[in-house]
mmCIF file of C-alpha atoms and ligand atoms in Angstrom:
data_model
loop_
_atom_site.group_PDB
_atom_site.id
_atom_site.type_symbol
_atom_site.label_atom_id
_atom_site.label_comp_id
_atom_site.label_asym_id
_atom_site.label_seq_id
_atom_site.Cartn_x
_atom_site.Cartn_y
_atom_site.Cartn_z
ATOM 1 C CA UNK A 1 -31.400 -44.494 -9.341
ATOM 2 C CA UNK A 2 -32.245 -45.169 -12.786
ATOM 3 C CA UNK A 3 -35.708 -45.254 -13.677
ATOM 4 C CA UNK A 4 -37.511 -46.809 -16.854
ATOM 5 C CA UNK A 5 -40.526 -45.453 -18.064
ATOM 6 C CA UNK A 6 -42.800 -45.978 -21.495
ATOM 7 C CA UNK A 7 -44.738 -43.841 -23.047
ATOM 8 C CA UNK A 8 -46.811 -42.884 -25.812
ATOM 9 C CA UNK A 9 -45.515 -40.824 -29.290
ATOM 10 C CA UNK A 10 -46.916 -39.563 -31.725
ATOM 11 C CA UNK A 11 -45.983 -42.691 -34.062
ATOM 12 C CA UNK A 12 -46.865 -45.525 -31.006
ATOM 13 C CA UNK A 13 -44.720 -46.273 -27.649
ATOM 14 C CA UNK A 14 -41.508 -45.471 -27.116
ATOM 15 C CA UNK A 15 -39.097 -45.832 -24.210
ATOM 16 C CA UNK A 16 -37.148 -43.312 -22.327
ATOM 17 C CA UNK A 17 -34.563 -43.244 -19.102
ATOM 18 C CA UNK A 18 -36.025 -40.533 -16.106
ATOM 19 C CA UNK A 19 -33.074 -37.904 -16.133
ATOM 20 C CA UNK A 20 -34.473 -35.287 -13.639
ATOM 21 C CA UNK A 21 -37.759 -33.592 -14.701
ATOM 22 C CA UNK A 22 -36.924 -35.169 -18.540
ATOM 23 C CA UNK A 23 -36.733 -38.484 -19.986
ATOM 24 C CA UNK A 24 -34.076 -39.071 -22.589
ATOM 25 C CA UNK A 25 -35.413 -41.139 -24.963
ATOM 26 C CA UNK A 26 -34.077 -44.845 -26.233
ATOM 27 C CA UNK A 27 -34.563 -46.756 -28.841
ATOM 28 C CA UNK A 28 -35.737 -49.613 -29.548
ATOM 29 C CA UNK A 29 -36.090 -50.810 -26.026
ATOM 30 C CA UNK A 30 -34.575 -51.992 -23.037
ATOM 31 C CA UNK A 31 -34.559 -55.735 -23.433
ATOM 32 C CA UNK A 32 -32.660 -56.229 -26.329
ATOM 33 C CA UNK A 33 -29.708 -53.979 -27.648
ATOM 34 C CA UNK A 34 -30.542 -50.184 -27.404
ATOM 35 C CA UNK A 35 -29.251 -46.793 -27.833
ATOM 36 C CA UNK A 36 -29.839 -43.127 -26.835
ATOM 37 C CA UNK A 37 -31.544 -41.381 -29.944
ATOM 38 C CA UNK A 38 -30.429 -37.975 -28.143
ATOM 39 C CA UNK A 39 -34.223 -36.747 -27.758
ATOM 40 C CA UNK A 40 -35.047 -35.614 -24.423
ATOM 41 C CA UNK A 41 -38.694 -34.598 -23.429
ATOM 42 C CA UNK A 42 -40.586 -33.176 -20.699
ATOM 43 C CA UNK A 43 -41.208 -35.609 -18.143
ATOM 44 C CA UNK A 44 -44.969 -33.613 -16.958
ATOM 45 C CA UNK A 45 -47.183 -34.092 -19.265
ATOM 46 C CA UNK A 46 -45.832 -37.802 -21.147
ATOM 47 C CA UNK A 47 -48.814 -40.197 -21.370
ATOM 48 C CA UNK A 48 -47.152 -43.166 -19.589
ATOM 49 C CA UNK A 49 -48.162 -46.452 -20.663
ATOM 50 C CA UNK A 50 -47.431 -50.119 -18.471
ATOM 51 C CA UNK A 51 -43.606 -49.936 -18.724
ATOM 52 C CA UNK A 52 -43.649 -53.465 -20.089
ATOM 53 C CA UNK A 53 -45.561 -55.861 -22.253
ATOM 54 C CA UNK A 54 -45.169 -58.992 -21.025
ATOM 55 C CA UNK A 55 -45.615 -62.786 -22.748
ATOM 56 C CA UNK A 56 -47.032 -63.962 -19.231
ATOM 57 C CA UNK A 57 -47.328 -62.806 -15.710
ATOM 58 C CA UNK A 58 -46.464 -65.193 -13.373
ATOM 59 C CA UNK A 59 -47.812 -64.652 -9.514
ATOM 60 C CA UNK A 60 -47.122 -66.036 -6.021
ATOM 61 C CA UNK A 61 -50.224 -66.125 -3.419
ATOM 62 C CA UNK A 62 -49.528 -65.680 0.345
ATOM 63 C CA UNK A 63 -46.058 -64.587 0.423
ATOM 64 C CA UNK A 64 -46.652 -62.448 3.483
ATOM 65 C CA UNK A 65 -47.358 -64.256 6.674
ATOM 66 C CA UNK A 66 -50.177 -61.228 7.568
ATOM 67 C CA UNK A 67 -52.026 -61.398 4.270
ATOM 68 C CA UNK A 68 -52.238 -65.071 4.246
ATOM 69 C CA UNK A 69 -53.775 -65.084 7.813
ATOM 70 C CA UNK A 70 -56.006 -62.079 6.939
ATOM 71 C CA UNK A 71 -58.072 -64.598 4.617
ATOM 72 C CA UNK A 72 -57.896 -67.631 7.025
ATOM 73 C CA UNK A 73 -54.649 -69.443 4.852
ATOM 74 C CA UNK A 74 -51.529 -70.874 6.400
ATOM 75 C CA UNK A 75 -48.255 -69.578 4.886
ATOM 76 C CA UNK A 76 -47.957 -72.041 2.455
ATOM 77 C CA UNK A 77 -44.553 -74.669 2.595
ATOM 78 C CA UNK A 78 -43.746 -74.015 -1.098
ATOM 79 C CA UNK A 79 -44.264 -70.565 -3.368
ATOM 80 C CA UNK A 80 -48.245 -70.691 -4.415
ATOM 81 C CA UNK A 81 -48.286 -69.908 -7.878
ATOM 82 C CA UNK A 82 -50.735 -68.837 -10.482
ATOM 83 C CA UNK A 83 -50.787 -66.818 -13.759
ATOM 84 C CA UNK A 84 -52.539 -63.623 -14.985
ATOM 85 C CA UNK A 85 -52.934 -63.014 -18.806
ATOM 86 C CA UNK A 86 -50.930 -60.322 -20.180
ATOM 87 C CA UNK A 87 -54.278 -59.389 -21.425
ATOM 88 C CA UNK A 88 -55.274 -57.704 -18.302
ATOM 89 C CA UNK A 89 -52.607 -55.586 -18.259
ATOM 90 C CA UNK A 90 -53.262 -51.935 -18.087
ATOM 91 C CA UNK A 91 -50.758 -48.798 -17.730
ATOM 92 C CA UNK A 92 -50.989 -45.414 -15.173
ATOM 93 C CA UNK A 93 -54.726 -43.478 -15.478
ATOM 94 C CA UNK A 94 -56.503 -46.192 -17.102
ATOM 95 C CA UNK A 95 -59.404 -47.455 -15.619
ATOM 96 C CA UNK A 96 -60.032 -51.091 -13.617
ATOM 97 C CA UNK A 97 -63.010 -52.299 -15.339
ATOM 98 C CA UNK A 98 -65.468 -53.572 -12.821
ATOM 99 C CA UNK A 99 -67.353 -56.475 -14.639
ATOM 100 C CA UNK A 100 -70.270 -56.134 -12.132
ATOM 101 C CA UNK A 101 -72.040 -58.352 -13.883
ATOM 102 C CA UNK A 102 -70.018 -60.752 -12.635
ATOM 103 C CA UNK A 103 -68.785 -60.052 -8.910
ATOM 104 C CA UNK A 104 -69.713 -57.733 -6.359
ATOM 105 C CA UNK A 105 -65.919 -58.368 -4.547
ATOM 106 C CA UNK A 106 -63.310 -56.400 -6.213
ATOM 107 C CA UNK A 107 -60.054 -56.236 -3.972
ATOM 108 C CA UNK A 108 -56.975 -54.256 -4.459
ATOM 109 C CA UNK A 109 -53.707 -56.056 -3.937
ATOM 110 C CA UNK A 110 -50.513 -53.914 -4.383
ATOM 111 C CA UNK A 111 -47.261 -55.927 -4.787
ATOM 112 C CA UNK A 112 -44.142 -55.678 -6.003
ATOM 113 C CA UNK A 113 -43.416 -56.587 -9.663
ATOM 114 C CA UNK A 114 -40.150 -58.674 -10.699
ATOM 115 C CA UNK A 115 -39.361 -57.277 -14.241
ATOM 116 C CA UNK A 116 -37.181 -60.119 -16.427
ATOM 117 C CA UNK A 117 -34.863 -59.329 -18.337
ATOM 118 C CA UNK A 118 -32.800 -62.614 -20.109
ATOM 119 C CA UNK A 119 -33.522 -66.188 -20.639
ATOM 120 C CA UNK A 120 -34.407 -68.061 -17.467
ATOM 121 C CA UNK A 121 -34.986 -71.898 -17.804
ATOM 122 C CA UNK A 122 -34.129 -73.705 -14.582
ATOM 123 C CA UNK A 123 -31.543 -71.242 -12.765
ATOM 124 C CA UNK A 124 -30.215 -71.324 -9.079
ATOM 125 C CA UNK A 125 -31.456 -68.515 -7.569
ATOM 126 C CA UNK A 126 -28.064 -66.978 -8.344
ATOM 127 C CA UNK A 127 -28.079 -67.060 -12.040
ATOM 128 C CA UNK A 128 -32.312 -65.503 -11.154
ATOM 129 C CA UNK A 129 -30.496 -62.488 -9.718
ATOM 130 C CA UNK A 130 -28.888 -61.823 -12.766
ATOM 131 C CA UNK A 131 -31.631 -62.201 -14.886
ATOM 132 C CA UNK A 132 -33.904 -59.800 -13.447
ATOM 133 C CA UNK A 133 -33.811 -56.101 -15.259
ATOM 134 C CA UNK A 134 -35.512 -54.175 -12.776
ATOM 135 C CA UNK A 135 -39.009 -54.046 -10.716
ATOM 136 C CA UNK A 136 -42.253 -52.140 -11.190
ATOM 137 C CA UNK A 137 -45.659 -51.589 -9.321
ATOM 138 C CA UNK A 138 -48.738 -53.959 -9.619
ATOM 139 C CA UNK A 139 -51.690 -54.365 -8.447
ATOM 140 C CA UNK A 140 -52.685 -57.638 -8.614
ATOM 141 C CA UNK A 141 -56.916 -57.230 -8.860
ATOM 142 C CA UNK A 142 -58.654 -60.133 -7.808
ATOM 143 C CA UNK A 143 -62.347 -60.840 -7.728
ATOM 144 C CA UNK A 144 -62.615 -62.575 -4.138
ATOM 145 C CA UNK A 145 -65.629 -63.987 -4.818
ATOM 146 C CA UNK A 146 -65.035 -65.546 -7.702
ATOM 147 C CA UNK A 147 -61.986 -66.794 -6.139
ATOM 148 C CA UNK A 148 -63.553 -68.572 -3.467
ATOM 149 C CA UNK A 149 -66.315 -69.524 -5.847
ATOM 150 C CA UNK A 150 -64.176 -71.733 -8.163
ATOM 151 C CA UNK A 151 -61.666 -72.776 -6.246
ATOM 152 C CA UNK A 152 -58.871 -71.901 -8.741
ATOM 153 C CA UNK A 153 -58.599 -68.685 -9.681
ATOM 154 C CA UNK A 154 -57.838 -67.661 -13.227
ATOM 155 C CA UNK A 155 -61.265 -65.978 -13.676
ATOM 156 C CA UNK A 156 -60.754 -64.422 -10.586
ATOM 157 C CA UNK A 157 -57.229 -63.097 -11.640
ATOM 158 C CA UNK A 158 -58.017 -62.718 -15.484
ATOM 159 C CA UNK A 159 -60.259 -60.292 -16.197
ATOM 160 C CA UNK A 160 -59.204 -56.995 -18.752
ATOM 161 C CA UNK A 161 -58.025 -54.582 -17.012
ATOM 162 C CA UNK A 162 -56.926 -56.721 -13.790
ATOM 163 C CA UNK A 163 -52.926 -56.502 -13.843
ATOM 164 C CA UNK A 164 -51.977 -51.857 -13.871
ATOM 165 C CA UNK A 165 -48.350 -52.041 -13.747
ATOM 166 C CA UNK A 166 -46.210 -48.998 -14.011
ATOM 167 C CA UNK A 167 -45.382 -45.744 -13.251
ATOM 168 C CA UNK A 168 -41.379 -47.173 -14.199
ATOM 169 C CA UNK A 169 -39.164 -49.550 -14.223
ATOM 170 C CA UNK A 170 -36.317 -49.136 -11.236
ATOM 171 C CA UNK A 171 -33.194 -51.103 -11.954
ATOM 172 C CA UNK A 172 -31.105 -51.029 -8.622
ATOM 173 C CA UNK A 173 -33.427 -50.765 -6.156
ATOM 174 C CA UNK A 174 -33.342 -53.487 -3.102
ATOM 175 C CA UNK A 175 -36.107 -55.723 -3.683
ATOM 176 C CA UNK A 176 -35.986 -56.910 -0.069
ATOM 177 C CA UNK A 177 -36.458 -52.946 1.330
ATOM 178 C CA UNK A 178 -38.831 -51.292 -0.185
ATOM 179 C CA UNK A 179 -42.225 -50.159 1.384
ATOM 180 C CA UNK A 180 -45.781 -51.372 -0.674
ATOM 181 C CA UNK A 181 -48.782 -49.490 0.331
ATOM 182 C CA UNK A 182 -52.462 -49.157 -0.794
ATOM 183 C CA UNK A 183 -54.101 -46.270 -0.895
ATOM 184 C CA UNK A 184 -57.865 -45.989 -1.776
ATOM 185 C CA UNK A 185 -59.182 -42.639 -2.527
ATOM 186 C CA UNK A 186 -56.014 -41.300 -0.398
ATOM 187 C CA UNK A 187 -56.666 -43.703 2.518
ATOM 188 C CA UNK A 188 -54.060 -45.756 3.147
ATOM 189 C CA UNK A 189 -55.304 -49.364 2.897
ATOM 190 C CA UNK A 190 -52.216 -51.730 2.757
ATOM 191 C CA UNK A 191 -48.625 -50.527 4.053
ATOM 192 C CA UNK A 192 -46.085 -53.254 4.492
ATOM 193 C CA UNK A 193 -42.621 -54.022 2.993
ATOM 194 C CA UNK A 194 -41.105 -56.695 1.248
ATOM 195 C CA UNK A 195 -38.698 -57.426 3.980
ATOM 196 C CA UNK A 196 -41.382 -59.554 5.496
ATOM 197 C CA UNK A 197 -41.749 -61.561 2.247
ATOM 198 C CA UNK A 198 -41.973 -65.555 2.832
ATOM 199 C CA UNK A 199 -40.209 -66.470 -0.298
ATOM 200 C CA UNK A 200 -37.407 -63.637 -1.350
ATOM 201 C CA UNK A 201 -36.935 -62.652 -5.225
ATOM 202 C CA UNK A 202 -34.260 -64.991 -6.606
ATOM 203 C CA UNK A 203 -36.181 -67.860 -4.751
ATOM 204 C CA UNK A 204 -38.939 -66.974 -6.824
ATOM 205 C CA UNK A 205 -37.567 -66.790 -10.083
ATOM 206 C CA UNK A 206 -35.859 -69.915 -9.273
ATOM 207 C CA UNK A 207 -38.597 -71.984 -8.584
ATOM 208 C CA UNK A 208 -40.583 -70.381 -11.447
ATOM 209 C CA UNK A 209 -37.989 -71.532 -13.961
ATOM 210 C CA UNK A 210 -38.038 -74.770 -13.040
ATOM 211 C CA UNK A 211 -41.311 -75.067 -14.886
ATOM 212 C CA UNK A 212 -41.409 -72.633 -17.214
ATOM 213 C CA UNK A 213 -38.826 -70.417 -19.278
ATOM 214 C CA UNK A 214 -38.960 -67.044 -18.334
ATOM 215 C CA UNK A 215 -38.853 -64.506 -21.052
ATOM 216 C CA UNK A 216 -37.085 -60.837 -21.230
ATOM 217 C CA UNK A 217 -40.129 -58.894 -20.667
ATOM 218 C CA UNK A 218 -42.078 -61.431 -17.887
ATOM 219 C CA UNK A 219 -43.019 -60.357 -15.143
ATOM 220 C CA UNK A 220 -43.898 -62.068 -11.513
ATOM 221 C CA UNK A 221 -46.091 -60.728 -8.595
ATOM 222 C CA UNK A 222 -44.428 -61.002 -5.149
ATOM 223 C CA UNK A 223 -47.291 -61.063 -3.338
ATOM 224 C CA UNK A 224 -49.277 -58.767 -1.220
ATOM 225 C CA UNK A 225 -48.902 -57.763 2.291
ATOM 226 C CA UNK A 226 -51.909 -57.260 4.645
ATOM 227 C CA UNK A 227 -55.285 -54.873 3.971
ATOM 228 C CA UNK A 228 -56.338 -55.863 0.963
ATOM 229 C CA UNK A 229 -60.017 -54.916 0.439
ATOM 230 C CA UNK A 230 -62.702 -53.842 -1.904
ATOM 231 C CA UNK A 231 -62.713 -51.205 -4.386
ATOM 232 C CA UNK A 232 -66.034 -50.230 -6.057
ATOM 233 C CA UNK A 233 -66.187 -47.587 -9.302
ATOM 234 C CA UNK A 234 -65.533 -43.969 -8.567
ATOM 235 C CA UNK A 235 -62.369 -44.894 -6.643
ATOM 236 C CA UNK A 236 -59.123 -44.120 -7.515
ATOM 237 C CA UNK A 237 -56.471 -46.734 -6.138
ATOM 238 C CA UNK A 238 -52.945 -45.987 -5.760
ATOM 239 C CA UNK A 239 -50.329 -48.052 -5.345
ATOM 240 C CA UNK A 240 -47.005 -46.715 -3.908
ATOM 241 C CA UNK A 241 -43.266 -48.238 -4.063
ATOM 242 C CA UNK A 242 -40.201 -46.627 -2.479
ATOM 243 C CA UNK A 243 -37.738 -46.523 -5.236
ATOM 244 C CA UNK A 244 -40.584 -46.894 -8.128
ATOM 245 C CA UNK A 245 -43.150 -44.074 -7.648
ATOM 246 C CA UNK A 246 -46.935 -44.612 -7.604
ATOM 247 C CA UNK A 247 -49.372 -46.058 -9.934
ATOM 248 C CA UNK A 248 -52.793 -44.708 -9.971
ATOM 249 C CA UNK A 249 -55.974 -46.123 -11.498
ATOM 250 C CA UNK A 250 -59.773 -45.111 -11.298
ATOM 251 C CA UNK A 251 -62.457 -47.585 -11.152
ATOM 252 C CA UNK A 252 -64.951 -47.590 -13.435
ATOM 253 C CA UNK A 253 -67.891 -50.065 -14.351
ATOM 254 C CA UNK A 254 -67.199 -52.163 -17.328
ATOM 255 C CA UNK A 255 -68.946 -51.198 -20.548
ATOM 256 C CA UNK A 256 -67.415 -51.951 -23.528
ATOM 257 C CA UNK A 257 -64.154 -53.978 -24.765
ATOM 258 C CA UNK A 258 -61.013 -52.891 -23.606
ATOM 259 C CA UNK A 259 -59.407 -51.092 -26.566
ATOM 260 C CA UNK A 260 -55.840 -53.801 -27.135
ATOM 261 C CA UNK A 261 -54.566 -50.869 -28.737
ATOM 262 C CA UNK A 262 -54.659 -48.199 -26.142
ATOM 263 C CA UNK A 263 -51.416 -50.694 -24.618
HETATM 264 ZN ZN1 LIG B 301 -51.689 -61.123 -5.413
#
């Protein structure tokens, strides 16, 4: 099962295919014409960074029937969406910063993460299939407060930090099979599967590219299943994906500006 990841060289990020405990190494990357360069390093011990920088990340709300009732919402009659800023995107082992001076309600969502890889403007769900180039872990952080507070919820989606994707990019895995879980601090907090999503994958793509051109690199949130709750700093959250491997994050409180370049 091939697996994507990116990581970080001594002259910036490169990308590399997971060949057993190694990753041979490609360049320049996935999305675009590419080649083996015939390097092959040690899997242990690679910084990995978010397998993908995207141009936006486009996310669905209550696209499991338990989650949406766990927060008092009806399963809603067409795909919910919203949009995070690829600004908030962090990789494996870097921290969630938790702008306390702003919120006191910091959940955890883990969902699945549609990884695009072509040109999508207004395709049948079909034609979405195609254009997907793999799927990745997210956790979709979301100050609940803030959400409720304002009624829309790009602050509540937006802040630095707020989108960890990673560990990899899986190409052939079946997004309608896989297990998502939660764990906080090893506890498991969330553990459903995306067979009990309300809207599949290609749906989604679909109806996303009726509005809006998806880009090789995009990415789009599936949705969470059921248990999502708070996280405060100290924690480590983990999100797990059959197929995709786990992506782990400590929570800190926010100090200072996220350093762009550390992506
Ligand atoms: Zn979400």
């Amino acid at each position: 099962m091939p697996r994507i990841v990116r990581f970080s060289g001594p002259t910036g990020p490169r990308y590399g295919i997971v060949e057993g405990t190694e990753v041979a190494v490609i360049e320049p990357h996935p999305f675009g014409p590419h080649g083996p360069t015939g390097e092959r390093v040690p899997l242990e011990g690679l910084q990995l960074l978010a397998p993908v920088i995207p141009s936006k990340i486009v996310c669905v709300g209550r696209n499991y029937a338990d989650h949406a009732s766990e927060l008092g919402n009806e399963v809603p009659a067409e795909p919910l969406l919203f949009t995070k800023p690829a600004t908030g995107v962090i990789g494996p082992g870097q921290a969630i910063q938790y702008p306390r001076d702003l919120t006191d309600e910091v959940h955890h969502e883990a969902e699945l993460a549609v990884v695009i890889g072509a040109i999508l403007s207004r395709v049948t769900p079909t034609e979405a299939r195609r254009g997907i180039y793999g799927f990745t872990a997210a956790n979709d952080v979301t100050a609940r407060d803030l959400q409720n507070r304002d009624g829309q919820w790009t602050r509540a989606k937006g802040f630095d930090t707020f989108c960890p994707l990673g560990p990899a990019i899986a190409t052939d895995i079946d997004p309608h099979d896989v297990g998502v879980r939660c764990l906080v601090n090893g506890e498991v907090r969330q553990d459903g599967s995306t067979r009990d999503l309300v809207f599949d994958v290609p749906t989604l793509v679909s109806y996303i590219s009726q509005v809006m051109t998806l880009l090789p690199t995009d990415v789009v949130l599936t949705g969470t299943p059921a248990g999502v709750g708070p996280v405060e700093p100290g924690d480590v959250v983990r999100v797990e994906i059959d197929g995709i491997g786990a992506l782990e994050n400590p929570v800190v409180e926010r100090s200072r500006p996220v350093d762009p370049a550390a992506n």
